[in-house]
Amino acid sequence: PAGTYTVLELAFQAGAGPASITTAVTFADSPTVRGVADAAAVKAAVKADPKAVGYIDKAAVDGSVKVVFSYD
């Protein structure tokens, strides 16, 4: 279901020595996409992002989606 979930926990620890290290950390929706409520919301999210892939029940497939993989 849609909501807030922990995807990554990050811990920083100081290392020994005088060297300074910089590490970039970026947060975004990709590759983890936001949770959506139902098949209609999945189809709308995929339609809005050409790089997106969604998973819906076969019963929800219609002419607005392209099936790239099906598992029985």
mmCIF file of C-alpha atoms in Angstrom, residues 2-72:
data_model
loop_
_atom_site.group_PDB
_atom_site.id
_atom_site.type_symbol
_atom_site.label_atom_id
_atom_site.label_comp_id
_atom_site.label_asym_id
_atom_site.label_seq_id
_atom_site.Cartn_x
_atom_site.Cartn_y
_atom_site.Cartn_z
ATOM 1 C CA ALA A 2 1.015 3.608 -0.438
ATOM 2 C CA GLY A 3 2.796 5.204 2.497
ATOM 3 C CA THR A 4 6.173 5.917 4.009
ATOM 4 C CA TYR A 5 8.663 3.050 4.136
ATOM 5 C CA THR A 6 12.317 2.821 5.090
ATOM 6 C CA VAL A 7 14.250 1.981 1.940
ATOM 7 C CA LEU A 8 17.738 2.829 3.132
ATOM 8 C CA GLU A 9 19.375 3.483 6.454
ATOM 9 C CA LEU A 10 22.678 5.313 6.182
ATOM 10 C CA ALA A 11 25.312 5.609 8.910
ATOM 11 C CA PHE A 12 28.460 7.718 8.846
ATOM 12 C CA GLN A 13 31.543 6.885 10.870
ATOM 13 C CA ALA A 14 34.695 8.984 11.173
ATOM 14 C CA GLY A 15 37.819 7.281 9.906
ATOM 15 C CA ALA A 16 41.321 7.529 11.343
ATOM 16 C CA GLY A 17 43.726 10.013 9.788
ATOM 17 C CA PRO A 18 43.878 13.649 8.736
ATOM 18 C CA ALA A 19 42.354 13.154 5.264
ATOM 19 C CA SER A 20 39.075 14.834 4.433
ATOM 20 C CA ILE A 21 36.612 12.865 2.319
ATOM 21 C CA THR A 22 33.495 14.224 0.643
ATOM 22 C CA THR A 23 30.689 11.956 -0.490
ATOM 23 C CA ALA A 24 27.627 13.116 -2.376
ATOM 24 C CA VAL A 25 24.279 11.687 -1.287
ATOM 25 C CA THR A 26 21.258 12.207 -3.525
ATOM 26 C CA PHE A 27 17.642 11.340 -2.770
ATOM 27 C CA ALA A 28 15.056 10.922 -5.514
ATOM 28 C CA ASP A 29 12.067 8.805 -6.533
ATOM 29 C CA SER A 30 14.144 6.672 -8.886
ATOM 30 C CA PRO A 31 14.657 3.770 -9.001
ATOM 31 C CA THR A 32 12.149 3.379 -6.192
ATOM 32 C CA VAL A 33 8.849 4.815 -7.314
ATOM 33 C CA ARG A 34 6.227 6.233 -4.998
ATOM 34 C CA GLY A 35 3.513 3.876 -3.859
ATOM 35 C CA VAL A 36 0.144 4.281 -5.557
ATOM 36 C CA ALA A 37 -3.341 3.288 -4.464
ATOM 37 C CA ASP A 38 -4.691 1.223 -7.374
ATOM 38 C CA ALA A 39 -4.241 0.115 -10.986
ATOM 39 C CA ALA A 40 -5.631 3.397 -12.364
ATOM 40 C CA ALA A 41 -3.015 5.319 -10.365
ATOM 41 C CA VAL A 42 -0.254 2.982 -11.612
ATOM 42 C CA LYS A 43 -1.325 3.558 -15.218
ATOM 43 C CA ALA A 44 -1.403 7.341 -14.683
ATOM 44 C CA ALA A 45 2.070 7.317 -13.084
ATOM 45 C CA VAL A 46 3.563 5.234 -15.907
ATOM 46 C CA LYS A 47 1.914 7.430 -18.536
ATOM 47 C CA ALA A 48 3.463 10.515 -16.902
ATOM 48 C CA ASP A 49 7.011 9.062 -16.859
ATOM 49 C CA PRO A 50 8.286 7.353 -20.030
ATOM 50 C CA LYS A 51 11.037 5.612 -18.010
ATOM 51 C CA ALA A 52 8.591 4.093 -15.519
ATOM 52 C CA VAL A 53 7.471 0.485 -15.292
ATOM 53 C CA GLY A 54 4.353 -0.496 -13.394
ATOM 54 C CA TYR A 55 2.791 -3.714 -12.186
ATOM 55 C CA ILE A 56 -0.966 -4.231 -12.355
ATOM 56 C CA ASP A 57 -3.381 -7.157 -12.280
ATOM 57 C CA LYS A 58 -4.202 -8.664 -15.691
ATOM 58 C CA ALA A 59 -7.846 -7.690 -15.192
ATOM 59 C CA ALA A 60 -6.788 -4.015 -15.204
ATOM 60 C CA VAL A 61 -4.933 -4.216 -18.547
ATOM 61 C CA ASP A 62 -6.563 -2.211 -21.316
ATOM 62 C CA GLY A 63 -5.564 -0.385 -24.488
ATOM 63 C CA SER A 64 -3.764 2.332 -22.515
ATOM 64 C CA VAL A 65 -0.938 -0.011 -21.443
ATOM 65 C CA LYS A 66 1.674 -2.130 -23.170
ATOM 66 C CA VAL A 67 2.302 -5.522 -21.564
ATOM 67 C CA VAL A 68 6.037 -6.285 -21.654
ATOM 68 C CA PHE A 69 5.941 -9.346 -19.388
ATOM 69 C CA SER A 70 3.189 -11.583 -18.104
ATOM 70 C CA TYR A 71 3.454 -14.358 -15.545
ATOM 71 C CA ASP A 72 0.772 -16.976 -15.018
#
